[in-house]
mmCIF file of N, CA and C in Angstrom:
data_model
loop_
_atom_site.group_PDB
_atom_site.id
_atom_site.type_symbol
_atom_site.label_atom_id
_atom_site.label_comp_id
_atom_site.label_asym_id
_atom_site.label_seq_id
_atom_site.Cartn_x
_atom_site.Cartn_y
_atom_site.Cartn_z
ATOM 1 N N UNK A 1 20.508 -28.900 -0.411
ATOM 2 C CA UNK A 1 20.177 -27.498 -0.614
ATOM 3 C C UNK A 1 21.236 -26.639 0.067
ATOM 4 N N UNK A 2 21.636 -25.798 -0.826
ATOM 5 C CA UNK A 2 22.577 -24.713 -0.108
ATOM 6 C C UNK A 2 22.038 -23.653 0.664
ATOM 7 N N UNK A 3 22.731 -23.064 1.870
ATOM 8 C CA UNK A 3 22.412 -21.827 3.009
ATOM 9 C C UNK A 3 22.314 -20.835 1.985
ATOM 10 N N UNK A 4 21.634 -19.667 2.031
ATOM 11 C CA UNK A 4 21.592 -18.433 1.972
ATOM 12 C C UNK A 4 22.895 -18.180 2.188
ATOM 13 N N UNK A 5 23.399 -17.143 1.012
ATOM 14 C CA UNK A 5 24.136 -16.446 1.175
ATOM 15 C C UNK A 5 24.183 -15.484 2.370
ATOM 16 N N UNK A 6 25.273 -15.268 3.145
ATOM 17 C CA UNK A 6 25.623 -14.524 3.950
ATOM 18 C C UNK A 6 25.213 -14.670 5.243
ATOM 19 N N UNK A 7 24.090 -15.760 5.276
ATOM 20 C CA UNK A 7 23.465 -16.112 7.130
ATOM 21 C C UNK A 7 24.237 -17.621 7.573
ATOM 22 N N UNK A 8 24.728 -17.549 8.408
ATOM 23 C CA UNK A 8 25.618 -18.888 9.026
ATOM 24 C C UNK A 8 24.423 -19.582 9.017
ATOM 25 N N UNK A 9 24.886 -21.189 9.035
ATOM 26 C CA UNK A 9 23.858 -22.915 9.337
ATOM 27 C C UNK A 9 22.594 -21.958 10.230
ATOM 28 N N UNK A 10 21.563 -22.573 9.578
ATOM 29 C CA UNK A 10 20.239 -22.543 10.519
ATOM 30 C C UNK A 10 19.939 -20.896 10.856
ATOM 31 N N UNK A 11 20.700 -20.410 10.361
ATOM 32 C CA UNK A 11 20.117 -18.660 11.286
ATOM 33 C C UNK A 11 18.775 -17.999 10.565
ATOM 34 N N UNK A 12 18.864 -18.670 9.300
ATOM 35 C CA UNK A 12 17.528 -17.823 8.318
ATOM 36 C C UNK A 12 16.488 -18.564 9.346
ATOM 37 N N UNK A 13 16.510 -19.615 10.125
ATOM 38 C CA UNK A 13 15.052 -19.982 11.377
ATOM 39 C C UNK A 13 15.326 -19.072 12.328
ATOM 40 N N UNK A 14 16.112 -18.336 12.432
ATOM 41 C CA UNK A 14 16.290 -17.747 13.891
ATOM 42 C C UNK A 14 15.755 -16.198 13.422
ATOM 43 N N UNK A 15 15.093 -16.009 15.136
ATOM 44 C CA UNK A 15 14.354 -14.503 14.696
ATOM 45 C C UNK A 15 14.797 -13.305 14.476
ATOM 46 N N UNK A 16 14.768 -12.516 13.617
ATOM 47 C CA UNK A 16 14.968 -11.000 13.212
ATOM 48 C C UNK A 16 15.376 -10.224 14.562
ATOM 49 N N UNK A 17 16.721 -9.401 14.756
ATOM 50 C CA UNK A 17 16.614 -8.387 15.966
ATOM 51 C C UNK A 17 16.782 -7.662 15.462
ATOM 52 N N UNK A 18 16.994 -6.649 14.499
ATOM 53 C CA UNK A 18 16.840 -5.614 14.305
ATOM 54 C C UNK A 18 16.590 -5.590 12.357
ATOM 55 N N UNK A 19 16.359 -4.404 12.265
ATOM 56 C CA UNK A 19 15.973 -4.019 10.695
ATOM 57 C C UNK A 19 17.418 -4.189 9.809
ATOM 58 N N UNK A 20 16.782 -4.893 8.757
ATOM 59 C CA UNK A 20 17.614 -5.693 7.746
ATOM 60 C C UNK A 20 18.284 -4.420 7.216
ATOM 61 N N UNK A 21 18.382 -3.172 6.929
ATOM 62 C CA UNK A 21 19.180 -2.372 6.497
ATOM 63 C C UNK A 21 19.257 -1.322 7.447
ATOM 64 N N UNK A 22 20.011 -0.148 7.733
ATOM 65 C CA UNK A 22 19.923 1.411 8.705
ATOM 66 C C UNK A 22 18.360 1.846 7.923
ATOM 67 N N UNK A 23 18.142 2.613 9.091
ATOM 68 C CA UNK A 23 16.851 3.442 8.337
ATOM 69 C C UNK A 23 16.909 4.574 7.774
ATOM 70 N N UNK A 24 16.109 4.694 6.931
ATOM 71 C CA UNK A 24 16.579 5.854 6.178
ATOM 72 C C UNK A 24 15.701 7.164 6.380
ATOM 73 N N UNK A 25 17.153 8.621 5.968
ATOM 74 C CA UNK A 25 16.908 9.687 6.897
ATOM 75 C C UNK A 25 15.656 10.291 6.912
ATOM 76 N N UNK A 26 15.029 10.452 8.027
ATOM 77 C CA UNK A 26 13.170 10.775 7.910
ATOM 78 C C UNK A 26 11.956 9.338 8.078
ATOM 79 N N UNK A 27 12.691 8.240 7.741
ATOM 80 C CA UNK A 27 11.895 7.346 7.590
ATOM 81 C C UNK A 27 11.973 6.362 8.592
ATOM 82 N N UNK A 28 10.884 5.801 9.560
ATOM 83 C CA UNK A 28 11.256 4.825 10.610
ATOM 84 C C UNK A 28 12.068 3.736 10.162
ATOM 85 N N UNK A 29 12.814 2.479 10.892
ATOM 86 C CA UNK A 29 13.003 1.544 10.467
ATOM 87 C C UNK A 29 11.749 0.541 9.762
ATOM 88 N N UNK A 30 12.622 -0.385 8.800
ATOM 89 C CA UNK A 30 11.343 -0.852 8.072
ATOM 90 C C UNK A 30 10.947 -2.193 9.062
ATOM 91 N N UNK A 31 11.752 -2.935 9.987
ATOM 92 C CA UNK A 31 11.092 -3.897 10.690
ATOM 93 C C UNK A 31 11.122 -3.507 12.953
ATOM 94 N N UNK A 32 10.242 -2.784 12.975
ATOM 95 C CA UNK A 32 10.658 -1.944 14.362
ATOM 96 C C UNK A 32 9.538 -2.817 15.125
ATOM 97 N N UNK A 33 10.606 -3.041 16.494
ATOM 98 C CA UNK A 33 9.758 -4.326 17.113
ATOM 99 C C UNK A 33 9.513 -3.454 18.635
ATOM 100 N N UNK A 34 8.453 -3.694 19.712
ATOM 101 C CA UNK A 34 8.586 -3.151 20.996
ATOM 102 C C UNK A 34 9.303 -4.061 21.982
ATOM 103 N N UNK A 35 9.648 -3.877 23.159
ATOM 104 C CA UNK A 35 10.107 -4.277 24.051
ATOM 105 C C UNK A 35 9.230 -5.890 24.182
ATOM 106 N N UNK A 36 8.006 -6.066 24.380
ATOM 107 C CA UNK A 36 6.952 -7.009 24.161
ATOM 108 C C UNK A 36 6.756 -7.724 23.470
ATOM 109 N N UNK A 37 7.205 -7.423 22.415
ATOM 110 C CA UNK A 37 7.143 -8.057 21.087
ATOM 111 C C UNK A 37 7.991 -8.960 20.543
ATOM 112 N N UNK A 38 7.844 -10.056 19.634
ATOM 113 C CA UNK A 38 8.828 -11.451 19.318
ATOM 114 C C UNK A 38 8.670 -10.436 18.296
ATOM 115 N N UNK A 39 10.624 -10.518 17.592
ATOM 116 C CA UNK A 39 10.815 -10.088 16.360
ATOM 117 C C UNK A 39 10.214 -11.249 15.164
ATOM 118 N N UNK A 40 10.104 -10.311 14.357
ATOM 119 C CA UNK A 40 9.465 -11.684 13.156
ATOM 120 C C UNK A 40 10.393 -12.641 12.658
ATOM 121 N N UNK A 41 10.031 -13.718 12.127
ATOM 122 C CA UNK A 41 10.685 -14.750 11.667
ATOM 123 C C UNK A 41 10.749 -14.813 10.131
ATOM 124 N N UNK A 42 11.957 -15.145 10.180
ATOM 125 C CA UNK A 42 12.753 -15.298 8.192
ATOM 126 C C UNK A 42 12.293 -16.354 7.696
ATOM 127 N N UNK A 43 11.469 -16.366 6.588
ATOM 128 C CA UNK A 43 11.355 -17.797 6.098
ATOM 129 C C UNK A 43 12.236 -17.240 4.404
ATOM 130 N N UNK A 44 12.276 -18.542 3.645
ATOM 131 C CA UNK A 44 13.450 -18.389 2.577
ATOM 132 C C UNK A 44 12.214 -18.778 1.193
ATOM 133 N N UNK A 45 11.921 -18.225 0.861
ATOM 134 C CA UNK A 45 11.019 -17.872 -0.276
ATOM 135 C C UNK A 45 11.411 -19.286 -1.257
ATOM 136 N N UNK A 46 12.281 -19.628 -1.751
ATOM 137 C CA UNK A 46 12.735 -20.660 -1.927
ATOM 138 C C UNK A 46 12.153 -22.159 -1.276
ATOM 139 N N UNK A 47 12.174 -22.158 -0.105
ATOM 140 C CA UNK A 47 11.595 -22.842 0.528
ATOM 141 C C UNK A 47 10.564 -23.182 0.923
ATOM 142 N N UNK A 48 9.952 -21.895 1.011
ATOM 143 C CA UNK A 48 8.299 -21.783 0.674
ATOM 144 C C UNK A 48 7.674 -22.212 -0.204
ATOM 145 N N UNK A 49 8.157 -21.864 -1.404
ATOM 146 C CA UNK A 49 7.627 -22.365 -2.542
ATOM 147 C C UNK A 49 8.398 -23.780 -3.187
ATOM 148 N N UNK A 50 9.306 -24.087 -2.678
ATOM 149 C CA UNK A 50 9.441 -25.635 -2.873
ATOM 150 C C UNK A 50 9.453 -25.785 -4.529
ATOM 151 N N UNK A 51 8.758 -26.505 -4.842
ATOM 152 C CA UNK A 51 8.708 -26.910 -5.996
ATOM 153 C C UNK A 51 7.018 -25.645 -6.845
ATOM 154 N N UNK A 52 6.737 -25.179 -6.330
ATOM 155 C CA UNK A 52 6.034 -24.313 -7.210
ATOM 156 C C UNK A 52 5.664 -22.876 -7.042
ATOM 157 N N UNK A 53 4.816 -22.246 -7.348
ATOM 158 C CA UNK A 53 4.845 -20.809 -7.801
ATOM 159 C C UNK A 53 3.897 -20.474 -6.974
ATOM 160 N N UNK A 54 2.994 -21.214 -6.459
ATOM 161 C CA UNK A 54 1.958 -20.121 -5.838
ATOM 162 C C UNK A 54 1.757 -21.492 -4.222
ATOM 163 N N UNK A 55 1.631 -20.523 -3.069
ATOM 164 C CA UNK A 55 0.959 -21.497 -1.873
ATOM 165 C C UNK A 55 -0.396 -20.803 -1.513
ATOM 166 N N UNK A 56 -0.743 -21.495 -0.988
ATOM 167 C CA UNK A 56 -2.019 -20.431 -0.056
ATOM 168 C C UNK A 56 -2.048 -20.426 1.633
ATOM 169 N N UNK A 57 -2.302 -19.073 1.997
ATOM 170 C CA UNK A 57 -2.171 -19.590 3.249
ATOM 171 C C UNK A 57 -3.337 -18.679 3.808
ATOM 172 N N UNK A 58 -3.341 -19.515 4.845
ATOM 173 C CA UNK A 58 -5.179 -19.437 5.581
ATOM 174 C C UNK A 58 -4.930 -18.429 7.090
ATOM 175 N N UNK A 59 -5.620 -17.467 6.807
ATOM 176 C CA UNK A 59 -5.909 -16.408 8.174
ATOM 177 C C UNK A 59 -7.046 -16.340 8.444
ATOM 178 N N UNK A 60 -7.063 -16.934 9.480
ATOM 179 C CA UNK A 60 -8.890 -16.669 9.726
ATOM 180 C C UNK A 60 -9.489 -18.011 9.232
ATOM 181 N N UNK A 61 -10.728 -17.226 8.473
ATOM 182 C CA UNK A 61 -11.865 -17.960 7.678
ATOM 183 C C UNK A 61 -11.433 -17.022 6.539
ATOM 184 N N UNK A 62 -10.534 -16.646 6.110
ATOM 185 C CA UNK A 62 -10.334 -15.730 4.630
ATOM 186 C C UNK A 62 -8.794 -16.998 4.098
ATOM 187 N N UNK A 63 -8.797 -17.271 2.894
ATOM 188 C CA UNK A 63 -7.577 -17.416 2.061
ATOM 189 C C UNK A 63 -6.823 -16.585 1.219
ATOM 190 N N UNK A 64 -5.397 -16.962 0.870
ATOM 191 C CA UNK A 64 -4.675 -15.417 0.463
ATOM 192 C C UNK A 64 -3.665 -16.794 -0.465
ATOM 193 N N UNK A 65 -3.590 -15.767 -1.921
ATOM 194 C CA UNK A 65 -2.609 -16.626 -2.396
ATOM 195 C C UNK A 65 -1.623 -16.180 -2.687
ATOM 196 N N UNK A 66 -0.134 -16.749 -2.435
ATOM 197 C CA UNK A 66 1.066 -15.256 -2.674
ATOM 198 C C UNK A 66 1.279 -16.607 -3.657
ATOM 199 N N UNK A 67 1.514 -15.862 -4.599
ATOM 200 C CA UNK A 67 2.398 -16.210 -6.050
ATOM 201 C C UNK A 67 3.434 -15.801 -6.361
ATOM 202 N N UNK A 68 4.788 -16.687 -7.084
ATOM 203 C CA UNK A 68 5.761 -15.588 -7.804
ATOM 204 C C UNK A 68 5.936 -15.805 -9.201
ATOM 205 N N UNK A 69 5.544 -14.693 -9.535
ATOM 206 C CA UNK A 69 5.408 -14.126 -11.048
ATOM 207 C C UNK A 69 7.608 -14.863 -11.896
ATOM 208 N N UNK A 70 7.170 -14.683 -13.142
ATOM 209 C CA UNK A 70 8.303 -15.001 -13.793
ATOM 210 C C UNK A 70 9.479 -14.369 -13.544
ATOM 211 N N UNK A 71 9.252 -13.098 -12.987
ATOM 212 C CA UNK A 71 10.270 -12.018 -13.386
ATOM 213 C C UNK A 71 10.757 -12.239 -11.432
ATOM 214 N N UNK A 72 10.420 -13.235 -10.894
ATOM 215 C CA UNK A 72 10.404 -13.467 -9.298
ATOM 216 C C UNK A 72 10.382 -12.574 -8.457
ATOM 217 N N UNK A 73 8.807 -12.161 -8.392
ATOM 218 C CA UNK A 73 8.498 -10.702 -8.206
ATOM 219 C C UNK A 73 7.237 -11.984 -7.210
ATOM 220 N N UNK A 74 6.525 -11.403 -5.747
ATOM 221 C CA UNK A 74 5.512 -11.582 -5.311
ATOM 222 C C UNK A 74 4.187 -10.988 -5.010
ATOM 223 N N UNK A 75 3.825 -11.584 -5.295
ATOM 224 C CA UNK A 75 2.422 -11.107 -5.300
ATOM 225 C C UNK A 75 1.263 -11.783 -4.809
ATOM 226 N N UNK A 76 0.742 -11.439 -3.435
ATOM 227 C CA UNK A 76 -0.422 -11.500 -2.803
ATOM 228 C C UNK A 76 -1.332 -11.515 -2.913
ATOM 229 N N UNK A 77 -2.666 -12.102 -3.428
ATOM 230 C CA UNK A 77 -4.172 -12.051 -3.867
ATOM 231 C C UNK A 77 -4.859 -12.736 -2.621
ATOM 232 N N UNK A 78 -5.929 -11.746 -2.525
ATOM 233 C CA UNK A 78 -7.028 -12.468 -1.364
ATOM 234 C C UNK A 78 -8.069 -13.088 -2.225
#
């Protein structure tokens, strides 16, 4: 399997420090972390879904199914 374009070996596991684009004028950044806080982690959609279109993943006692549609668009259902 080939790296992601544009992230060196192994970095898509390594955590987010700042917001994936500048923020835009008026609008907070879209991933803003506190001092306290672990930035979030990159997973590769690709990889997630492996060999198919929909996983489920469990929060709680609730299930959620993210699917990707044909047009590789996602979409979340509880």
């Amino acid at each position: 399997m080939t790296e992601p374009r544009g992230l060196p070996d192994e970095s898509h596991h390594a955590p987010v420090t700042g917001p994936a684009s500048p923020p835009v004028k008026g609008r907070a950044a879209s991933v803003a972390t506190r001092a306290d806080e672990k930035p979030p982690m990159i997973l590769i959609s690709d990889e997630l879904f492996a060999s198919c279109d929909e996983v489920i993943i469990l929060h709680g006692n609730q299930r959620y199914r993210l699917r990707r549609t044909r047009n590789n668009k996602l979409i979340l259902y509880k």
